[in-house]
């Protein structure tokens, strides 16, 4: 490589010297070759003269380049060629010698002994170029060569020579750096050259006048050497001397000194060390020293290059100093109660991470690691807060064998720093202080107190059964594990933790969690599962193709169980088994939708079944586990709404979504907008996000290895078939367990193979996304996530350049629920032909609700985006995406406004689309645009039991005529089989028919075709590569369940999961005539785009036709506001 680079550079130089052609030496590739050549500059004996000469000459020619690039090349040319000029000037071309002579003027080139010393100075400067390579490229050979050159220069330059102090200073730095890099990773590193370094640094500092430009650098070098020795020897007075020298360095450095920011960082770090080493207890720190440290580290963060390792270290130090300086920490030294709290926290960490035994065991067998795998959480992936917390957990799992408590605390501080890294340093300090002060007495409970009557009764049942079971009975493992889980739930949700006793409860919690974690592998073994397979089984769980499958499976289990139970007499021997099966299915469905009636029915069945079971019945632990899981879920759901402050305005959403909303509100309270967005993103549309992730990763695997993907899908279906055969409440037979274990082994083998493939290390595991991952979602327009919470409501506006939080003080959760209920009742009256006074009131409610949405939400957000009026007549319409939560999911944000006032509506300022999550939008955008668009039109003019839709035939025929596609499927031709067969070839799909939805069973939503309903499960199971736009001109195709408002379970999301990047759907029923008119206008607006290579402008087309309909019927928004655009 050296010879090849030399030859390449030499050919460029020959062209420049002989032909005067400078294009070769000025080409960008020439600079890259010169940089590559410098990697070979260092040799065991010093430097390679040929490399030095060739690289120097190339940079001399490149000095003619304009501005900064030319200046950098000139500086390098001087460093590289000056040793030749001061020893063998005749070796340099005449123009080079002349330029150096001019640069040195009015000095005269030295002669005799002075020339020897000038050459030593030049070699000293060259040495620092090598030292820079040591630091930046970890080039140890360069570090050793630089050390050799500096030692030689020291020998040549006598005491009193003006250049000797600088050479000594550089020599001291280099001795320290070589020791540190040679023993990197060793703690503490042996530093055999440290005493020599301190000696030469003391001489350098003593012989450099205070007014000299290098005085600050010499002081800084000596201080760093002394600090290293102080750390190694635990010598605090020596550390104090280091601090004073660093203060001198900062005080004497000029503002233009490029080393000043690093000197500030060094001083801040040393001050922090001085403060902590002098504290007898955590918190007993000198606040004046900490204030100085904070000021220095803030200067460092501002002055150091953005994104550099040095800036990152300064940020970490700044965070540590800020946390120590926070008022709550300062008061610890005079507050015994708070000191006790810290001790309890340390004890909690210790109890949670018991010593595992053995050396270098890592975290593989740690209970926390096992639980993390069970949840699908793995460290080292993504940029999100969750990923950072998992990295912290990895450190926690190394305690105490491989990491001390100090390291755990330091990692916690580093994790906490990430929450505030988006803020400027001054604001960061303020935010961190507020965050720490918010938990001064005790952590604010995440949950309000909940009624634990059911849980206490279930605990009594566990204790009774455990008393009756023999000590060696195999079911004790599962029952004990269940009991521990219930005890944890009671402690967490029962409202026992208070500001008076939280330390005592926390002291109990750690050992209890450890016992529960430690028993998990044994419990799984009792169920026939190997702990070794758990990570693979988590992946299988995330390989679920559709969020509708789980809902449909439990709903089918309930229907089947009720039919079976109704068909059996109460004295039939099979009756208890039927009760068990139905109870199991009801418990499972309750955890999806938290319908209290389902829970009460399941619990009643379980109590009756228990009366018939002996303590040794093999099914009993499984029934109690299902019941316990439902009770815990019920407690969590109840605790989230039983807080006195929020109970009045409980929002209809899942526990996961509510937890996410609370976390987002907390994060915004201490100015962590990225954390708020990440919390929302992880908590809403949970089922849909998992399915989209699985489909994306399976698609990636198909592109990489189609055979492996097919095998994975085959195995997954075998497991699903086995689960379906088992049903709810049925004990697995020995042959079932054997088949299960065999499939588990095959699945694990497949997963191990996949994780060894580049790009598939986290295959099918959830990957929480951080702000950098989410920013691309705003590439085509801002995305507005709205968090509705009883404590506060906010919009989080994601733009290409970052995230902007917009407080919405006038939007209140309780009022929103009332407004949404009134709006839906009003729309129902108007769409079902209401007349008279009732209809008049309904019209007023609809108009007022849209105006209210504008006042409290839409206008503040659009103003923050700078969208303060309509675009100019010749301008393009700006786009934006709404990503609401809770009841806002059922309201037409795109139609918010006072429509009698021009410009005061969303329709007048931007084109709106919707997305349930940012992930879903990114997924939609990833769909390629098809080269040739075909269309499928489906129409059902007559549907038994429903109003006729005669205009649907015109809708379908018009689309078929426009696209020149296949004949539409109308009436009797629109069967489920025909539609499912035609969809894979249709880029555009248009459905003009009735739809059915059940708020109590969202997975049962469907499109009504000639031979029956086309279910969400059937739609979402499709895998349509060429799909682009689904137009769903049916009733309520964008309406989900009120109970699962944040889960996006509706017809439109099923089509998006099947592969359609865009969907046009309805929030409520619209008339046949209006539907036909809107559809004709929509497809007409797309006419010119059907043959284009760009994505179809579905959002703009719907926006255009909606504005046209509003113009025709300005006072009737219920007729034109129902349709919305979702997706890309």
PDB file of N, CA and C in Angstrom, residues 344-354 484-493 496-497 501-517:
ATOM      1  N   UNK A 344     -31.365   3.494  51.100  1.00  0.00           N
ATOM      2  CA  UNK A 344     -32.352   2.505  50.681  1.00  0.00           C
ATOM      3  C   UNK A 344     -32.266   2.260  49.184  1.00  0.00           C
ATOM      4  N   UNK A 345     -32.058   3.336  48.405  1.00  0.00           N
ATOM      5  CA  UNK A 345     -31.924   3.160  46.962  1.00  0.00           C
ATOM      6  C   UNK A 345     -30.736   2.281  46.629  1.00  0.00           C
ATOM      7  N   UNK A 346     -29.610   2.503  47.337  1.00  0.00           N
ATOM      8  CA  UNK A 346     -28.441   1.649  47.118  1.00  0.00           C
ATOM      9  C   UNK A 346     -28.760   0.203  47.482  1.00  0.00           C
ATOM     10  N   UNK A 347     -29.492   0.026  48.582  1.00  0.00           N
ATOM     11  CA  UNK A 347     -29.864  -1.328  48.985  1.00  0.00           C
ATOM     12  C   UNK A 347     -30.780  -1.978  47.978  1.00  0.00           C
ATOM     13  N   UNK A 348     -31.676  -1.163  47.374  1.00  0.00           N
ATOM     14  CA  UNK A 348     -32.589  -1.692  46.370  1.00  0.00           C
ATOM     15  C   UNK A 348     -31.814  -2.211  45.158  1.00  0.00           C
ATOM     16  N   UNK A 349     -30.827  -1.417  44.723  1.00  0.00           N
ATOM     17  CA  UNK A 349     -29.993  -1.854  43.600  1.00  0.00           C
ATOM     18  C   UNK A 349     -29.277  -3.150  43.958  1.00  0.00           C
ATOM     19  N   UNK A 350     -28.750  -3.218  45.174  1.00  0.00           N
ATOM     20  CA  UNK A 350     -28.019  -4.410  45.591  1.00  0.00           C
ATOM     21  C   UNK A 350     -28.935  -5.631  45.631  1.00  0.00           C
ATOM     22  N   UNK A 351     -30.158  -5.450  46.130  1.00  0.00           N
ATOM     23  CA  UNK A 351     -31.061  -6.593  46.227  1.00  0.00           C
ATOM     24  C   UNK A 351     -31.558  -7.044  44.871  1.00  0.00           C
ATOM     25  N   UNK A 352     -31.659  -6.098  43.932  1.00  0.00           N
ATOM     26  CA  UNK A 352     -32.142  -6.435  42.600  1.00  0.00           C
ATOM     27  C   UNK A 352     -31.111  -7.169  41.770  1.00  0.00           C
ATOM     28  N   UNK A 353     -29.828  -7.045  42.127  1.00  0.00           N
ATOM     29  CA  UNK A 353     -28.774  -7.651  41.315  1.00  0.00           C
ATOM     30  C   UNK A 353     -27.897  -8.526  42.203  1.00  0.00           C
ATOM     31  N   UNK A 354     -28.420  -9.670  42.642  1.00  0.00           N
ATOM     32  CA  UNK A 354     -27.639 -10.538  43.522  1.00  0.00           C
ATOM     33  C   UNK A 354     -26.420 -11.073  42.809  1.00  0.00           C
ATOM     34  N   UNK A 484     -45.999 -14.500  43.958  1.00  0.00           N
ATOM     35  CA  UNK A 484     -45.054 -13.378  44.027  1.00  0.00           C
ATOM     36  C   UNK A 484     -45.467 -12.254  43.096  1.00  0.00           C
ATOM     37  N   UNK A 485     -45.939 -12.612  41.912  1.00  0.00           N
ATOM     38  CA  UNK A 485     -46.392 -11.592  40.985  1.00  0.00           C
ATOM     39  C   UNK A 485     -47.561 -10.796  41.536  1.00  0.00           C
ATOM     40  N   UNK A 486     -48.478 -11.475  42.220  1.00  0.00           N
ATOM     41  CA  UNK A 486     -49.621 -10.775  42.813  1.00  0.00           C
ATOM     42  C   UNK A 486     -49.184  -9.879  43.958  1.00  0.00           C
ATOM     43  N   UNK A 487     -48.214 -10.319  44.746  1.00  0.00           N
ATOM     44  CA  UNK A 487     -47.700  -9.464  45.822  1.00  0.00           C
ATOM     45  C   UNK A 487     -47.059  -8.199  45.257  1.00  0.00           C
ATOM     46  N   UNK A 488     -46.314  -8.362  44.174  1.00  0.00           N
ATOM     47  CA  UNK A 488     -45.724  -7.188  43.524  1.00  0.00           C
ATOM     48  C   UNK A 488     -46.804  -6.236  43.035  1.00  0.00           C
ATOM     49  N   UNK A 489     -47.867  -6.791  42.446  1.00  0.00           N
ATOM     50  CA  UNK A 489     -48.950  -5.939  41.939  1.00  0.00           C
ATOM     51  C   UNK A 489     -49.616  -5.186  43.077  1.00  0.00           C
ATOM     52  N   UNK A 490     -49.809  -5.854  44.213  1.00  0.00           N
ATOM     53  CA  UNK A 490     -50.455  -5.168  45.333  1.00  0.00           C
ATOM     54  C   UNK A 490     -49.587  -4.015  45.826  1.00  0.00           C
ATOM     55  N   UNK A 491     -48.288  -4.261  45.872  1.00  0.00           N
ATOM     56  CA  UNK A 491     -47.388  -3.197  46.324  1.00  0.00           C
ATOM     57  C   UNK A 491     -47.370  -2.044  45.331  1.00  0.00           C
ATOM     58  N   UNK A 492     -47.428  -2.378  44.024  1.00  0.00           N
ATOM     59  CA  UNK A 492     -47.308  -1.350  42.997  1.00  0.00           C
ATOM     60  C   UNK A 492     -48.582  -0.542  42.813  1.00  0.00           C
ATOM     61  N   UNK A 493     -49.733  -1.216  42.850  1.00  0.00           N
ATOM     62  CA  UNK A 493     -50.979  -0.541  42.495  1.00  0.00           C
ATOM     63  C   UNK A 493     -51.922  -0.306  43.663  1.00  0.00           C
ATOM     64  N   UNK A 496     -50.262   1.564  48.690  1.00  0.00           N
ATOM     65  CA  UNK A 496     -49.613   1.475  49.991  1.00  0.00           C
ATOM     66  C   UNK A 496     -48.378   2.359  50.067  1.00  0.00           C
ATOM     67  N   UNK A 497     -47.768   2.639  48.936  1.00  0.00           N
ATOM     68  CA  UNK A 497     -46.557   3.450  48.950  1.00  0.00           C
ATOM     69  C   UNK A 497     -46.942   4.911  49.162  1.00  0.00           C
ATOM     70  N   UNK A 501     -43.801   6.181  53.925  1.00  0.00           N
ATOM     71  CA  UNK A 501     -43.224   4.841  54.091  1.00  0.00           C
ATOM     72  C   UNK A 501     -42.593   4.282  52.830  1.00  0.00           C
ATOM     73  N   UNK A 502     -42.320   5.143  51.835  1.00  0.00           N
ATOM     74  CA  UNK A 502     -41.864   4.605  50.549  1.00  0.00           C
ATOM     75  C   UNK A 502     -40.526   3.899  50.650  1.00  0.00           C
ATOM     76  N   UNK A 503     -39.647   4.348  51.563  1.00  0.00           N
ATOM     77  CA  UNK A 503     -38.343   3.689  51.667  1.00  0.00           C
ATOM     78  C   UNK A 503     -38.495   2.272  52.195  1.00  0.00           C
ATOM     79  N   UNK A 504     -39.398   2.087  53.166  1.00  0.00           N
ATOM     80  CA  UNK A 504     -39.599   0.747  53.713  1.00  0.00           C
ATOM     81  C   UNK A 504     -40.195  -0.187  52.662  1.00  0.00           C
ATOM     82  N   UNK A 505     -41.174   0.326  51.893  1.00  0.00           N
ATOM     83  CA  UNK A 505     -41.782  -0.506  50.856  1.00  0.00           C
ATOM     84  C   UNK A 505     -40.761  -0.847  49.764  1.00  0.00           C
ATOM     85  N   UNK A 506     -39.917   0.117  49.426  1.00  0.00           N
ATOM     86  CA  UNK A 506     -38.907  -0.134  48.405  1.00  0.00           C
ATOM     87  C   UNK A 506     -37.915  -1.186  48.874  1.00  0.00           C
ATOM     88  N   UNK A 507     -37.588  -1.155  50.161  1.00  0.00           N
ATOM     89  CA  UNK A 507     -36.666  -2.151  50.705  1.00  0.00           C
ATOM     90  C   UNK A 507     -37.256  -3.551  50.591  1.00  0.00           C
ATOM     91  N   UNK A 508     -38.603  -3.669  50.676  1.00  0.00           N
ATOM     92  CA  UNK A 508     -39.252  -4.976  50.509  1.00  0.00           C
ATOM     93  C   UNK A 508     -39.309  -5.388  49.038  1.00  0.00           C
ATOM     94  N   UNK A 509     -39.462  -4.390  48.173  1.00  0.00           N
ATOM     95  CA  UNK A 509     -39.722  -4.659  46.764  1.00  0.00           C
ATOM     96  C   UNK A 509     -38.560  -5.364  46.076  1.00  0.00           C
ATOM     97  N   UNK A 510     -37.323  -4.928  46.363  1.00  0.00           N
ATOM     98  CA  UNK A 510     -36.170  -5.498  45.662  1.00  0.00           C
ATOM     99  C   UNK A 510     -36.055  -7.002  45.825  1.00  0.00           C
ATOM    100  N   UNK A 511     -36.006  -7.531  47.067  1.00  0.00           N
ATOM    101  CA  UNK A 511     -35.914  -8.988  47.230  1.00  0.00           C
ATOM    102  C   UNK A 511     -37.091  -9.727  46.609  1.00  0.00           C
ATOM    103  N   UNK A 512     -38.291  -9.130  46.682  1.00  0.00           N
ATOM    104  CA  UNK A 512     -39.457  -9.793  46.119  1.00  0.00           C
ATOM    105  C   UNK A 512     -39.330  -9.921  44.602  1.00  0.00           C
ATOM    106  N   UNK A 513     -38.856  -8.852  43.956  1.00  0.00           N
ATOM    107  CA  UNK A 513     -38.660  -8.907  42.509  1.00  0.00           C
ATOM    108  C   UNK A 513     -37.583  -9.927  42.152  1.00  0.00           C
ATOM    109  N   UNK A 514     -36.544  -9.979  42.956  1.00  0.00           N
ATOM    110  CA  UNK A 514     -35.473 -10.935  42.695  1.00  0.00           C
ATOM    111  C   UNK A 514     -35.994 -12.363  42.800  1.00  0.00           C
ATOM    112  N   UNK A 515     -36.814 -12.633  43.818  1.00  0.00           N
ATOM    113  CA  UNK A 515     -37.380 -13.975  43.966  1.00  0.00           C
ATOM    114  C   UNK A 515     -38.248 -14.329  42.763  1.00  0.00           C
ATOM    115  N   UNK A 516     -39.059 -13.356  42.331  1.00  0.00           N
ATOM    116  CA  UNK A 516     -39.936 -13.613  41.193  1.00  0.00           C
ATOM    117  C   UNK A 516     -39.130 -13.886  39.928  1.00  0.00           C
ATOM    118  N   UNK A 517     -38.092 -13.078  39.704  1.00  0.00           N
ATOM    119  CA  UNK A 517     -37.255 -13.272  38.516  1.00  0.00           C
ATOM    120  C   UNK A 517     -36.525 -14.617  38.583  1.00  0.00           C
TER     121      UNK A 517
END
